[in-house]
């Protein structure tokens, strides 16, 4: 089986923590990475505070194969992500001629003011991540990928960097409907199934709709045989429980 490739996501911005902006990137990135064989292991949200960003970057980039960040690379005073990445890596930062050239493709000379030129400040040694929507690039330094917070731009950047990423075995997921059974009915048995099947994770997820509660059990893993065996065990458990309730 391919080695596990792991990642963390660092979401940067006061507006996320105050609720002013509702994050739309976490779920998208999680699904995207899972789909290509990268395990998203941790998500952190930090304010626009230098020491918070630098500390989180240094902790997460050392713990996982990749670190992805969103937010804080715009033209305003509180867009400090690029400077924080430079500080975390101990490198300089300045206007990157490549990034300036990209901005000139969008802005007229009289429009490319100092504020917009902030978006061309890139840490020394970084590779650029192309932004086909607004042209202001993201960048990669080491195993850290710095992307925009605007969902459409972030998604375009993620598509651009995806071919460069090392990937591992993809996650397999099997969903089983626990029709007519409440979690309390199968919780003990499900725990026993989970403990006896290594290499998989088993979760129970209730939801509510107009038709009432619906419980689904999801078996996840990267070994097809292990997932199949655990799925059979879960189905067997549910059949036995339903049989116990059935009239003679």
JSON list of C-alpha atoms in Angstrom, two decimals:
[
{"chain": "A", "resi": 1, "resn": "UNK", "atom": "CA", "xyz": [0.00, 0.00, 0.00]},
{"chain": "A", "resi": 2, "resn": "UNK", "atom": "CA", "xyz": [1.25, 3.51, -0.84]},
{"chain": "A", "resi": 3, "resn": "UNK", "atom": "CA", "xyz": [2.64, 5.56, 2.02]},
{"chain": "A", "resi": 4, "resn": "UNK", "atom": "CA", "xyz": [0.26, 7.99, 3.68]},
{"chain": "A", "resi": 5, "resn": "UNK", "atom": "CA", "xyz": [0.48, 11.60, 2.51]},
{"chain": "A", "resi": 6, "resn": "UNK", "atom": "CA", "xyz": [-0.86, 14.05, 5.08]},
{"chain": "A", "resi": 7, "resn": "UNK", "atom": "CA", "xyz": [-1.87, 17.68, 5.12]},
{"chain": "A", "resi": 8, "resn": "UNK", "atom": "CA", "xyz": [-3.08, 20.47, 7.35]},
{"chain": "A", "resi": 9, "resn": "UNK", "atom": "CA", "xyz": [-5.11, 23.54, 6.46]},
{"chain": "A", "resi": 10, "resn": "UNK", "atom": "CA", "xyz": [-4.54, 26.93, 8.07]},
{"chain": "A", "resi": 11, "resn": "UNK", "atom": "CA", "xyz": [-7.41, 29.39, 7.59]},
{"chain": "A", "resi": 12, "resn": "UNK", "atom": "CA", "xyz": [-6.28, 32.96, 8.25]},
{"chain": "A", "resi": 13, "resn": "UNK", "atom": "CA", "xyz": [-8.53, 35.90, 8.98]},
{"chain": "A", "resi": 14, "resn": "UNK", "atom": "CA", "xyz": [-10.34, 37.81, 11.71]},
{"chain": "A", "resi": 15, "resn": "UNK", "atom": "CA", "xyz": [-13.45, 37.78, 9.54]},
{"chain": "A", "resi": 16, "resn": "UNK", "atom": "CA", "xyz": [-13.75, 33.99, 9.83]},
{"chain": "A", "resi": 17, "resn": "UNK", "atom": "CA", "xyz": [-13.42, 33.99, 13.63]},
{"chain": "A", "resi": 18, "resn": "UNK", "atom": "CA", "xyz": [-15.98, 36.77, 14.09]},
{"chain": "A", "resi": 19, "resn": "UNK", "atom": "CA", "xyz": [-18.48, 35.16, 11.75]},
{"chain": "A", "resi": 20, "resn": "UNK", "atom": "CA", "xyz": [-18.41, 38.11, 9.36]},
{"chain": "A", "resi": 21, "resn": "UNK", "atom": "CA", "xyz": [-17.36, 35.71, 6.59]},
{"chain": "A", "resi": 22, "resn": "UNK", "atom": "CA", "xyz": [-18.68, 32.15, 6.46]},
{"chain": "A", "resi": 23, "resn": "UNK", "atom": "CA", "xyz": [-15.86, 29.84, 5.41]},
{"chain": "A", "resi": 24, "resn": "UNK", "atom": "CA", "xyz": [-16.53, 27.90, 2.21]},
{"chain": "A", "resi": 25, "resn": "UNK", "atom": "CA", "xyz": [-13.03, 26.54, 1.71]},
{"chain": "A", "resi": 26, "resn": "UNK", "atom": "CA", "xyz": [-12.57, 23.93, 4.44]},
{"chain": "A", "resi": 27, "resn": "UNK", "atom": "CA", "xyz": [-15.11, 21.43, 3.12]},
{"chain": "A", "resi": 28, "resn": "UNK", "atom": "CA", "xyz": [-14.01, 21.93, -0.48]},
{"chain": "A", "resi": 29, "resn": "UNK", "atom": "CA", "xyz": [-10.33, 21.40, 0.30]},
{"chain": "A", "resi": 30, "resn": "UNK", "atom": "CA", "xyz": [-11.05, 18.39, 2.52]},
{"chain": "A", "resi": 31, "resn": "UNK", "atom": "CA", "xyz": [-13.06, 16.68, -0.22]},
{"chain": "A", "resi": 32, "resn": "UNK", "atom": "CA", "xyz": [-10.54, 17.64, -2.91]},
{"chain": "A", "resi": 33, "resn": "UNK", "atom": "CA", "xyz": [-7.55, 16.28, -1.02]},
{"chain": "A", "resi": 34, "resn": "UNK", "atom": "CA", "xyz": [-9.36, 13.10, -0.01]},
{"chain": "A", "resi": 35, "resn": "UNK", "atom": "CA", "xyz": [-10.23, 12.53, -3.64]},
{"chain": "A", "resi": 36, "resn": "UNK", "atom": "CA", "xyz": [-6.59, 12.61, -4.76]},
{"chain": "A", "resi": 37, "resn": "UNK", "atom": "CA", "xyz": [-5.18, 10.54, -1.92]},
{"chain": "A", "resi": 38, "resn": "UNK", "atom": "CA", "xyz": [-4.03, 13.15, 0.62]},
{"chain": "A", "resi": 39, "resn": "UNK", "atom": "CA", "xyz": [-5.25, 12.83, 4.21]},
{"chain": "A", "resi": 40, "resn": "UNK", "atom": "CA", "xyz": [-6.32, 16.16, 5.70]},
{"chain": "A", "resi": 41, "resn": "UNK", "atom": "CA", "xyz": [-5.46, 15.64, 9.37]},
{"chain": "A", "resi": 42, "resn": "UNK", "atom": "CA", "xyz": [-5.90, 19.06, 10.94]},
{"chain": "A", "resi": 43, "resn": "UNK", "atom": "CA", "xyz": [-7.57, 22.42, 10.34]},
{"chain": "A", "resi": 44, "resn": "UNK", "atom": "CA", "xyz": [-6.77, 25.57, 12.30]},
{"chain": "A", "resi": 45, "resn": "UNK", "atom": "CA", "xyz": [-8.28, 29.04, 12.10]},
{"chain": "A", "resi": 46, "resn": "UNK", "atom": "CA", "xyz": [-6.14, 31.94, 13.30]},
{"chain": "A", "resi": 47, "resn": "UNK", "atom": "CA", "xyz": [-6.62, 35.73, 13.39]},
{"chain": "A", "resi": 48, "resn": "UNK", "atom": "CA", "xyz": [-4.63, 38.31, 11.46]},
{"chain": "A", "resi": 49, "resn": "UNK", "atom": "CA", "xyz": [-1.96, 38.33, 14.15]},
{"chain": "A", "resi": 50, "resn": "UNK", "atom": "CA", "xyz": [1.66, 37.75, 13.17]},
{"chain": "A", "resi": 51, "resn": "UNK", "atom": "CA", "xyz": [2.73, 35.57, 16.08]},
{"chain": "A", "resi": 52, "resn": "UNK", "atom": "CA", "xyz": [-0.38, 33.39, 15.74]},
{"chain": "A", "resi": 53, "resn": "UNK", "atom": "CA", "xyz": [0.20, 32.82, 12.03]},
{"chain": "A", "resi": 54, "resn": "UNK", "atom": "CA", "xyz": [3.95, 32.22, 12.32]},
{"chain": "A", "resi": 55, "resn": "UNK", "atom": "CA", "xyz": [3.51, 29.81, 15.22]},
{"chain": "A", "resi": 56, "resn": "UNK", "atom": "CA", "xyz": [0.82, 27.82, 13.43]},
{"chain": "A", "resi": 57, "resn": "UNK", "atom": "CA", "xyz": [2.79, 27.67, 10.17]},
{"chain": "A", "resi": 58, "resn": "UNK", "atom": "CA", "xyz": [5.92, 26.37, 11.88]},
{"chain": "A", "resi": 59, "resn": "UNK", "atom": "CA", "xyz": [4.00, 23.79, 13.91]},
{"chain": "A", "resi": 60, "resn": "UNK", "atom": "CA", "xyz": [1.92, 22.44, 11.04]},
{"chain": "A", "resi": 61, "resn": "UNK", "atom": "CA", "xyz": [4.53, 22.40, 8.29]},
{"chain": "A", "resi": 62, "resn": "UNK", "atom": "CA", "xyz": [6.76, 20.22, 10.45]},
{"chain": "A", "resi": 63, "resn": "UNK", "atom": "CA", "xyz": [3.98, 17.83, 11.41]},
{"chain": "A", "resi": 64, "resn": "UNK", "atom": "CA", "xyz": [2.49, 17.05, 7.99]},
{"chain": "A", "resi": 65, "resn": "UNK", "atom": "CA", "xyz": [3.57, 16.39, 4.42]},
{"chain": "A", "resi": 66, "resn": "UNK", "atom": "CA", "xyz": [1.87, 19.57, 3.23]},
{"chain": "A", "resi": 67, "resn": "UNK", "atom": "CA", "xyz": [0.41, 22.73, 4.73]},
{"chain": "A", "resi": 68, "resn": "UNK", "atom": "CA", "xyz": [-2.19, 24.72, 2.80]},
{"chain": "A", "resi": 69, "resn": "UNK", "atom": "CA", "xyz": [-3.18, 28.22, 3.85]},
{"chain": "A", "resi": 70, "resn": "UNK", "atom": "CA", "xyz": [-6.08, 30.40, 2.75]},
{"chain": "A", "resi": 71, "resn": "UNK", "atom": "CA", "xyz": [-6.54, 34.13, 3.23]},
{"chain": "A", "resi": 72, "resn": "UNK", "atom": "CA", "xyz": [-4.45, 37.20, 3.90]},
{"chain": "A", "resi": 73, "resn": "UNK", "atom": "CA", "xyz": [-2.71, 37.76, 0.55]},
{"chain": "A", "resi": 74, "resn": "UNK", "atom": "CA", "xyz": [-4.73, 40.76, -0.66]},
{"chain": "A", "resi": 75, "resn": "UNK", "atom": "CA", "xyz": [-3.83, 44.47, -0.93]},
{"chain": "A", "resi": 76, "resn": "UNK", "atom": "CA", "xyz": [-4.87, 45.80, 2.48]},
{"chain": "A", "resi": 77, "resn": "UNK", "atom": "CA", "xyz": [-2.90, 46.43, 5.66]},
{"chain": "A", "resi": 78, "resn": "UNK", "atom": "CA", "xyz": [-4.29, 43.34, 7.40]},
{"chain": "A", "resi": 79, "resn": "UNK", "atom": "CA", "xyz": [-3.15, 41.02, 4.59]},
{"chain": "A", "resi": 80, "resn": "UNK", "atom": "CA", "xyz": [0.02, 39.84, 6.33]},
{"chain": "A", "resi": 81, "resn": "UNK", "atom": "CA", "xyz": [0.23, 36.18, 5.36]},
{"chain": "A", "resi": 82, "resn": "UNK", "atom": "CA", "xyz": [3.17, 36.57, 2.95]},
{"chain": "A", "resi": 83, "resn": "UNK", "atom": "CA", "xyz": [5.23, 38.43, 5.55]},
{"chain": "A", "resi": 84, "resn": "UNK", "atom": "CA", "xyz": [4.38, 35.80, 8.16]},
{"chain": "A", "resi": 85, "resn": "UNK", "atom": "CA", "xyz": [5.44, 32.95, 5.88]},
{"chain": "A", "resi": 86, "resn": "UNK", "atom": "CA", "xyz": [8.73, 34.72, 5.21]},
{"chain": "A", "resi": 87, "resn": "UNK", "atom": "CA", "xyz": [9.28, 35.15, 8.94]},
{"chain": "A", "resi": 88, "resn": "UNK", "atom": "CA", "xyz": [8.38, 31.50, 9.64]},
{"chain": "A", "resi": 89, "resn": "UNK", "atom": "CA", "xyz": [11.02, 30.35, 7.14]},
{"chain": "A", "resi": 90, "resn": "UNK", "atom": "CA", "xyz": [13.55, 33.02, 8.09]},
{"chain": "A", "resi": 91, "resn": "UNK", "atom": "CA", "xyz": [13.83, 34.47, 4.58]},
{"chain": "A", "resi": 92, "resn": "UNK", "atom": "CA", "xyz": [13.48, 37.91, 3.06]},
{"chain": "A", "resi": 93, "resn": "UNK", "atom": "CA", "xyz": [10.47, 39.24, 1.17]},
{"chain": "A", "resi": 94, "resn": "UNK", "atom": "CA", "xyz": [10.15, 41.81, -1.61]},
{"chain": "A", "resi": 95, "resn": "UNK", "atom": "CA", "xyz": [8.27, 42.60, -4.80]},
{"chain": "A", "resi": 96, "resn": "UNK", "atom": "CA", "xyz": [8.76, 39.63, -7.09]},
{"chain": "A", "resi": 97, "resn": "UNK", "atom": "CA", "xyz": [9.25, 40.65, -10.76]},
{"chain": "A", "resi": 98, "resn": "UNK", "atom": "CA", "xyz": [7.26, 37.63, -11.89]},
{"chain": "A", "resi": 99, "resn": "UNK", "atom": "CA", "xyz": [4.31, 38.59, -9.71]},
{"chain": "A", "resi": 100, "resn": "UNK", "atom": "CA", "xyz": [4.53, 42.23, -10.77]},
{"chain": "A", "resi": 101, "resn": "UNK", "atom": "CA", "xyz": [4.38, 41.12, -14.41]},
{"chain": "A", "resi": 102, "resn": "UNK", "atom": "CA", "xyz": [1.24, 39.11, -13.66]},
{"chain": "A", "resi": 103, "resn": "UNK", "atom": "CA", "xyz": [-0.44, 42.12, -12.05]},
{"chain": "A", "resi": 104, "resn": "UNK", "atom": "CA", "xyz": [0.46, 44.28, -15.05]},
{"chain": "A", "resi": 105, "resn": "UNK", "atom": "CA", "xyz": [-1.57, 41.92, -17.21]},
{"chain": "A", "resi": 106, "resn": "UNK", "atom": "CA", "xyz": [-4.67, 43.06, -15.32]},
{"chain": "A", "resi": 107, "resn": "UNK", "atom": "CA", "xyz": [-4.00, 46.62, -14.19]},
{"chain": "A", "resi": 108, "resn": "UNK", "atom": "CA", "xyz": [-3.14, 49.72, -16.17]},
{"chain": "A", "resi": 109, "resn": "UNK", "atom": "CA", "xyz": [0.05, 51.49, -15.02]},
{"chain": "A", "resi": 110, "resn": "UNK", "atom": "CA", "xyz": [-1.92, 54.19, -13.20]},
{"chain": "A", "resi": 111, "resn": "UNK", "atom": "CA", "xyz": [-3.98, 51.50, -11.43]},
{"chain": "A", "resi": 112, "resn": "UNK", "atom": "CA", "xyz": [-1.03, 49.51, -10.13]},
{"chain": "A", "resi": 113, "resn": "UNK", "atom": "CA", "xyz": [-0.65, 51.49, -6.92]},
{"chain": "A", "resi": 114, "resn": "UNK", "atom": "CA", "xyz": [1.31, 50.55, -3.79]},
{"chain": "A", "resi": 115, "resn": "UNK", "atom": "CA", "xyz": [-1.65, 48.75, -2.28]},
{"chain": "A", "resi": 116, "resn": "UNK", "atom": "CA", "xyz": [-2.02, 46.43, -5.27]},
{"chain": "A", "resi": 117, "resn": "UNK", "atom": "CA", "xyz": [1.73, 45.95, -5.45]},
{"chain": "A", "resi": 118, "resn": "UNK", "atom": "CA", "xyz": [1.51, 44.41, -1.96]},
{"chain": "A", "resi": 119, "resn": "UNK", "atom": "CA", "xyz": [0.07, 41.37, -3.73]},
{"chain": "A", "resi": 120, "resn": "UNK", "atom": "CA", "xyz": [3.39, 40.98, -5.55]},
{"chain": "A", "resi": 121, "resn": "UNK", "atom": "CA", "xyz": [5.43, 40.73, -2.35]},
{"chain": "A", "resi": 122, "resn": "UNK", "atom": "CA", "xyz": [6.68, 37.13, -2.32]},
{"chain": "A", "resi": 123, "resn": "UNK", "atom": "CA", "xyz": [9.11, 35.46, 0.11]},
{"chain": "A", "resi": 124, "resn": "UNK", "atom": "CA", "xyz": [12.57, 34.75, -1.28]},
{"chain": "A", "resi": 125, "resn": "UNK", "atom": "CA", "xyz": [12.85, 31.35, -2.94]},
{"chain": "A", "resi": 126, "resn": "UNK", "atom": "CA", "xyz": [9.12, 30.77, -3.37]},
{"chain": "A", "resi": 127, "resn": "UNK", "atom": "CA", "xyz": [7.47, 29.40, -6.49]},
{"chain": "A", "resi": 128, "resn": "UNK", "atom": "CA", "xyz": [4.36, 31.20, -7.72]},
{"chain": "A", "resi": 129, "resn": "UNK", "atom": "CA", "xyz": [0.89, 29.68, -7.90]},
{"chain": "A", "resi": 130, "resn": "UNK", "atom": "CA", "xyz": [-0.92, 31.06, -10.91]},
{"chain": "A", "resi": 131, "resn": "UNK", "atom": "CA", "xyz": [-4.24, 32.84, -10.43]},
{"chain": "A", "resi": 132, "resn": "UNK", "atom": "CA", "xyz": [-6.17, 32.87, -13.72]},
{"chain": "A", "resi": 133, "resn": "UNK", "atom": "CA", "xyz": [-9.04, 34.88, -12.24]},
{"chain": "A", "resi": 134, "resn": "UNK", "atom": "CA", "xyz": [-7.53, 38.06, -10.78]},
{"chain": "A", "resi": 135, "resn": "UNK", "atom": "CA", "xyz": [-3.86, 37.40, -11.68]},
{"chain": "A", "resi": 136, "resn": "UNK", "atom": "CA", "xyz": [-2.51, 38.09, -8.15]},
{"chain": "A", "resi": 137, "resn": "UNK", "atom": "CA", "xyz": [-0.57, 34.87, -7.46]},
{"chain": "A", "resi": 138, "resn": "UNK", "atom": "CA", "xyz": [-0.29, 32.61, -4.50]},
{"chain": "A", "resi": 139, "resn": "UNK", "atom": "CA", "xyz": [3.00, 30.91, -3.78]},
{"chain": "A", "resi": 140, "resn": "UNK", "atom": "CA", "xyz": [4.71, 27.79, -2.51]},
{"chain": "A", "resi": 141, "resn": "UNK", "atom": "CA", "xyz": [7.65, 27.80, -0.12]},
{"chain": "A", "resi": 142, "resn": "UNK", "atom": "CA", "xyz": [8.94, 24.41, 0.98]},
{"chain": "A", "resi": 143, "resn": "UNK", "atom": "CA", "xyz": [5.90, 22.28, 1.76]},
{"chain": "A", "resi": 144, "resn": "UNK", "atom": "CA", "xyz": [3.62, 25.29, 2.36]},
{"chain": "A", "resi": 145, "resn": "UNK", "atom": "CA", "xyz": [1.08, 26.39, -0.26]},
{"chain": "A", "resi": 146, "resn": "UNK", "atom": "CA", "xyz": [-0.32, 29.88, 0.23]},
{"chain": "A", "resi": 147, "resn": "UNK", "atom": "CA", "xyz": [-3.65, 30.49, -1.49]},
{"chain": "A", "resi": 148, "resn": "UNK", "atom": "CA", "xyz": [-6.31, 33.17, -1.64]},
{"chain": "A", "resi": 149, "resn": "UNK", "atom": "CA", "xyz": [-9.32, 33.14, 0.65]},
{"chain": "A", "resi": 150, "resn": "UNK", "atom": "CA", "xyz": [-11.84, 33.93, -2.11]},
{"chain": "A", "resi": 151, "resn": "UNK", "atom": "CA", "xyz": [-13.31, 30.49, -2.89]},
{"chain": "A", "resi": 152, "resn": "UNK", "atom": "CA", "xyz": [-13.28, 30.72, -6.69]},
{"chain": "A", "resi": 153, "resn": "UNK", "atom": "CA", "xyz": [-9.67, 31.89, -6.73]},
{"chain": "A", "resi": 154, "resn": "UNK", "atom": "CA", "xyz": [-8.61, 29.31, -4.14]},
{"chain": "A", "resi": 155, "resn": "UNK", "atom": "CA", "xyz": [-10.21, 26.55, -6.21]},
{"chain": "A", "resi": 156, "resn": "UNK", "atom": "CA", "xyz": [-8.37, 27.66, -9.35]},
{"chain": "A", "resi": 157, "resn": "UNK", "atom": "CA", "xyz": [-5.08, 27.74, -7.43]},
{"chain": "A", "resi": 158, "resn": "UNK", "atom": "CA", "xyz": [-5.71, 24.28, -6.01]},
{"chain": "A", "resi": 159, "resn": "UNK", "atom": "CA", "xyz": [-6.32, 22.94, -9.52]},
{"chain": "A", "resi": 160, "resn": "UNK", "atom": "CA", "xyz": [-3.00, 24.44, -10.62]},
{"chain": "A", "resi": 161, "resn": "UNK", "atom": "CA", "xyz": [-0.94, 22.91, -7.83]},
{"chain": "A", "resi": 162, "resn": "UNK", "atom": "CA", "xyz": [-2.69, 19.54, -7.73]},
{"chain": "A", "resi": 163, "resn": "UNK", "atom": "CA", "xyz": [-0.48, 17.93, -10.44]},
{"chain": "A", "resi": 164, "resn": "UNK", "atom": "CA", "xyz": [2.63, 18.78, -8.42]},
{"chain": "A", "resi": 165, "resn": "UNK", "atom": "CA", "xyz": [1.50, 17.04, -5.24]},
{"chain": "A", "resi": 166, "resn": "UNK", "atom": "CA", "xyz": [2.65, 13.67, -4.00]},
{"chain": "A", "resi": 167, "resn": "UNK", "atom": "CA", "xyz": [-0.39, 11.50, -3.35]},
{"chain": "A", "resi": 168, "resn": "UNK", "atom": "CA", "xyz": [-1.02, 8.24, -1.55]},
{"chain": "A", "resi": 169, "resn": "UNK", "atom": "CA", "xyz": [-3.67, 5.56, -1.62]},
{"chain": "A", "resi": 170, "resn": "UNK", "atom": "CA", "xyz": [-7.16, 6.97, -1.92]},
{"chain": "A", "resi": 171, "resn": "UNK", "atom": "CA", "xyz": [-9.67, 6.62, 0.86]},
{"chain": "A", "resi": 172, "resn": "UNK", "atom": "CA", "xyz": [-12.45, 4.09, 0.30]},
{"chain": "A", "resi": 173, "resn": "UNK", "atom": "CA", "xyz": [-15.77, 4.80, 1.99]},
{"chain": "A", "resi": 174, "resn": "UNK", "atom": "CA", "xyz": [-18.80, 2.55, 2.30]},
{"chain": "A", "resi": 175, "resn": "UNK", "atom": "CA", "xyz": [-22.08, 3.99, 3.61]},
{"chain": "A", "resi": 176, "resn": "UNK", "atom": "CA", "xyz": [-24.63, 1.75, 5.29]},
{"chain": "A", "resi": 177, "resn": "UNK", "atom": "CA", "xyz": [-28.15, 2.88, 6.18]},
{"chain": "A", "resi": 178, "resn": "UNK", "atom": "CA", "xyz": [-29.18, 1.79, 9.67]},
{"chain": "A", "resi": 179, "resn": "UNK", "atom": "CA", "xyz": [-32.85, 1.92, 8.73]},
{"chain": "A", "resi": 180, "resn": "UNK", "atom": "CA", "xyz": [-35.20, 1.89, 11.69]},
{"chain": "A", "resi": 181, "resn": "UNK", "atom": "CA", "xyz": [-32.41, 1.69, 14.26]},
{"chain": "A", "resi": 182, "resn": "UNK", "atom": "CA", "xyz": [-31.41, 4.43, 16.66]},
{"chain": "A", "resi": 183, "resn": "UNK", "atom": "CA", "xyz": [-27.74, 4.91, 17.52]},
{"chain": "A", "resi": 184, "resn": "UNK", "atom": "CA", "xyz": [-28.37, 3.70, 21.04]},
{"chain": "A", "resi": 185, "resn": "UNK", "atom": "CA", "xyz": [-29.46, 0.34, 19.66]},
{"chain": "A", "resi": 186, "resn": "UNK", "atom": "CA", "xyz": [-26.25, -0.40, 17.81]},
{"chain": "A", "resi": 187, "resn": "UNK", "atom": "CA", "xyz": [-23.62, 1.72, 19.57]},
{"chain": "A", "resi": 188, "resn": "UNK", "atom": "CA", "xyz": [-22.22, -1.09, 21.72]},
{"chain": "A", "resi": 189, "resn": "UNK", "atom": "CA", "xyz": [-22.10, -3.58, 18.86]},
{"chain": "A", "resi": 190, "resn": "UNK", "atom": "CA", "xyz": [-20.57, -1.02, 16.51]},
{"chain": "A", "resi": 191, "resn": "UNK", "atom": "CA", "xyz": [-17.79, -0.31, 19.00]},
{"chain": "A", "resi": 192, "resn": "UNK", "atom": "CA", "xyz": [-17.01, -4.02, 19.08]},
{"chain": "A", "resi": 193, "resn": "UNK", "atom": "CA", "xyz": [-16.87, -4.17, 15.28]},
{"chain": "A", "resi": 194, "resn": "UNK", "atom": "CA", "xyz": [-14.58, -1.14, 15.17]},
{"chain": "A", "resi": 195, "resn": "UNK", "atom": "CA", "xyz": [-12.19, -2.56, 17.75]},
{"chain": "A", "resi": 196, "resn": "UNK", "atom": "CA", "xyz": [-11.90, -5.86, 15.89]},
{"chain": "A", "resi": 197, "resn": "UNK", "atom": "CA", "xyz": [-11.17, -4.39, 12.46]},
{"chain": "A", "resi": 198, "resn": "UNK", "atom": "CA", "xyz": [-7.82, -2.63, 12.30]},
{"chain": "A", "resi": 199, "resn": "UNK", "atom": "CA", "xyz": [-7.00, -0.30, 9.45]},
{"chain": "A", "resi": 200, "resn": "UNK", "atom": "CA", "xyz": [-10.48, 1.16, 9.13]},
{"chain": "A", "resi": 201, "resn": "UNK", "atom": "CA", "xyz": [-12.44, 3.90, 10.84]},
{"chain": "A", "resi": 202, "resn": "UNK", "atom": "CA", "xyz": [-16.14, 3.50, 11.51]},
{"chain": "A", "resi": 203, "resn": "UNK", "atom": "CA", "xyz": [-18.44, 6.39, 12.28]},
{"chain": "A", "resi": 204, "resn": "UNK", "atom": "CA", "xyz": [-22.15, 6.83, 12.88]},
{"chain": "A", "resi": 205, "resn": "UNK", "atom": "CA", "xyz": [-23.83, 9.94, 11.49]},
{"chain": "A", "resi": 206, "resn": "UNK", "atom": "CA", "xyz": [-27.42, 10.85, 12.36]},
{"chain": "A", "resi": 207, "resn": "UNK", "atom": "CA", "xyz": [-29.36, 13.41, 10.36]},
{"chain": "A", "resi": 208, "resn": "UNK", "atom": "CA", "xyz": [-32.86, 14.78, 10.46]},
{"chain": "A", "resi": 209, "resn": "UNK", "atom": "CA", "xyz": [-35.25, 15.39, 7.59]},
{"chain": "A", "resi": 210, "resn": "UNK", "atom": "CA", "xyz": [-38.99, 15.73, 7.06]},
{"chain": "A", "resi": 211, "resn": "UNK", "atom": "CA", "xyz": [-39.23, 11.96, 7.26]},
{"chain": "A", "resi": 212, "resn": "UNK", "atom": "CA", "xyz": [-37.57, 11.85, 10.67]},
{"chain": "A", "resi": 213, "resn": "UNK", "atom": "CA", "xyz": [-34.17, 10.74, 11.90]},
{"chain": "A", "resi": 214, "resn": "UNK", "atom": "CA", "xyz": [-31.87, 8.86, 9.59]},
{"chain": "A", "resi": 215, "resn": "UNK", "atom": "CA", "xyz": [-28.76, 7.09, 10.81]},
{"chain": "A", "resi": 216, "resn": "UNK", "atom": "CA", "xyz": [-25.93, 6.15, 8.49]},
{"chain": "A", "resi": 217, "resn": "UNK", "atom": "CA", "xyz": [-22.76, 4.24, 9.32]},
{"chain": "A", "resi": 218, "resn": "UNK", "atom": "CA", "xyz": [-19.65, 4.94, 7.27]},
{"chain": "A", "resi": 219, "resn": "UNK", "atom": "CA", "xyz": [-16.68, 2.59, 7.02]},
{"chain": "A", "resi": 220, "resn": "UNK", "atom": "CA", "xyz": [-13.49, 4.22, 5.77]},
{"chain": "A", "resi": 221, "resn": "UNK", "atom": "CA", "xyz": [-10.06, 2.85, 4.95]},
{"chain": "A", "resi": 222, "resn": "UNK", "atom": "CA", "xyz": [-7.43, 2.44, 2.27]},
{"chain": "A", "resi": 223, "resn": "UNK", "atom": "CA", "xyz": [-7.25, -1.35, 2.19]},
{"chain": "A", "resi": 224, "resn": "UNK", "atom": "CA", "xyz": [-10.16, -2.64, 0.05]},
{"chain": "A", "resi": 225, "resn": "UNK", "atom": "CA", "xyz": [-10.24, -6.01, 1.81]},
{"chain": "A", "resi": 226, "resn": "UNK", "atom": "CA", "xyz": [-10.28, -4.44, 5.28]},
{"chain": "A", "resi": 227, "resn": "UNK", "atom": "CA", "xyz": [-13.09, -2.07, 4.30]},
{"chain": "A", "resi": 228, "resn": "UNK", "atom": "CA", "xyz": [-15.09, -4.93, 2.76]},
{"chain": "A", "resi": 229, "resn": "UNK", "atom": "CA", "xyz": [-14.69, -7.13, 5.84]},
{"chain": "A", "resi": 230, "resn": "UNK", "atom": "CA", "xyz": [-15.68, -4.35, 8.22]},
{"chain": "A", "resi": 231, "resn": "UNK", "atom": "CA", "xyz": [-18.68, -3.48, 6.05]},
{"chain": "A", "resi": 232, "resn": "UNK", "atom": "CA", "xyz": [-19.85, -7.09, 6.16]},
{"chain": "A", "resi": 233, "resn": "UNK", "atom": "CA", "xyz": [-19.52, -7.09, 9.94]},
{"chain": "A", "resi": 234, "resn": "UNK", "atom": "CA", "xyz": [-21.57, -3.89, 10.25]},
{"chain": "A", "resi": 235, "resn": "UNK", "atom": "CA", "xyz": [-24.28, -5.24, 7.98]},
{"chain": "A", "resi": 236, "resn": "UNK", "atom": "CA", "xyz": [-24.36, -8.46, 9.98]},
{"chain": "A", "resi": 237, "resn": "UNK", "atom": "CA", "xyz": [-24.73, -6.49, 13.21]},
{"chain": "A", "resi": 238, "resn": "UNK", "atom": "CA", "xyz": [-27.63, -4.47, 11.83]},
{"chain": "A", "resi": 239, "resn": "UNK", "atom": "CA", "xyz": [-29.38, -7.57, 10.50]},
{"chain": "A", "resi": 240, "resn": "UNK", "atom": "CA", "xyz": [-29.14, -9.25, 13.90]},
{"chain": "A", "resi": 241, "resn": "UNK", "atom": "CA", "xyz": [-30.49, -6.20, 15.67]},
{"chain": "A", "resi": 242, "resn": "UNK", "atom": "CA", "xyz": [-33.37, -5.84, 13.26]},
{"chain": "A", "resi": 243, "resn": "UNK", "atom": "CA", "xyz": [-34.07, -9.56, 13.58]},
{"chain": "A", "resi": 244, "resn": "UNK", "atom": "CA", "xyz": [-34.29, -9.25, 17.34]},
{"chain": "A", "resi": 245, "resn": "UNK", "atom": "CA", "xyz": [-37.06, -6.71, 16.92]},
{"chain": "A", "resi": 246, "resn": "UNK", "atom": "CA", "xyz": [-38.94, -8.56, 14.22]},
{"chain": "A", "resi": 247, "resn": "UNK", "atom": "CA", "xyz": [-42.20, -10.32, 15.19]},
{"chain": "A", "resi": 248, "resn": "UNK", "atom": "CA", "xyz": [-42.24, -14.11, 15.15]}
]
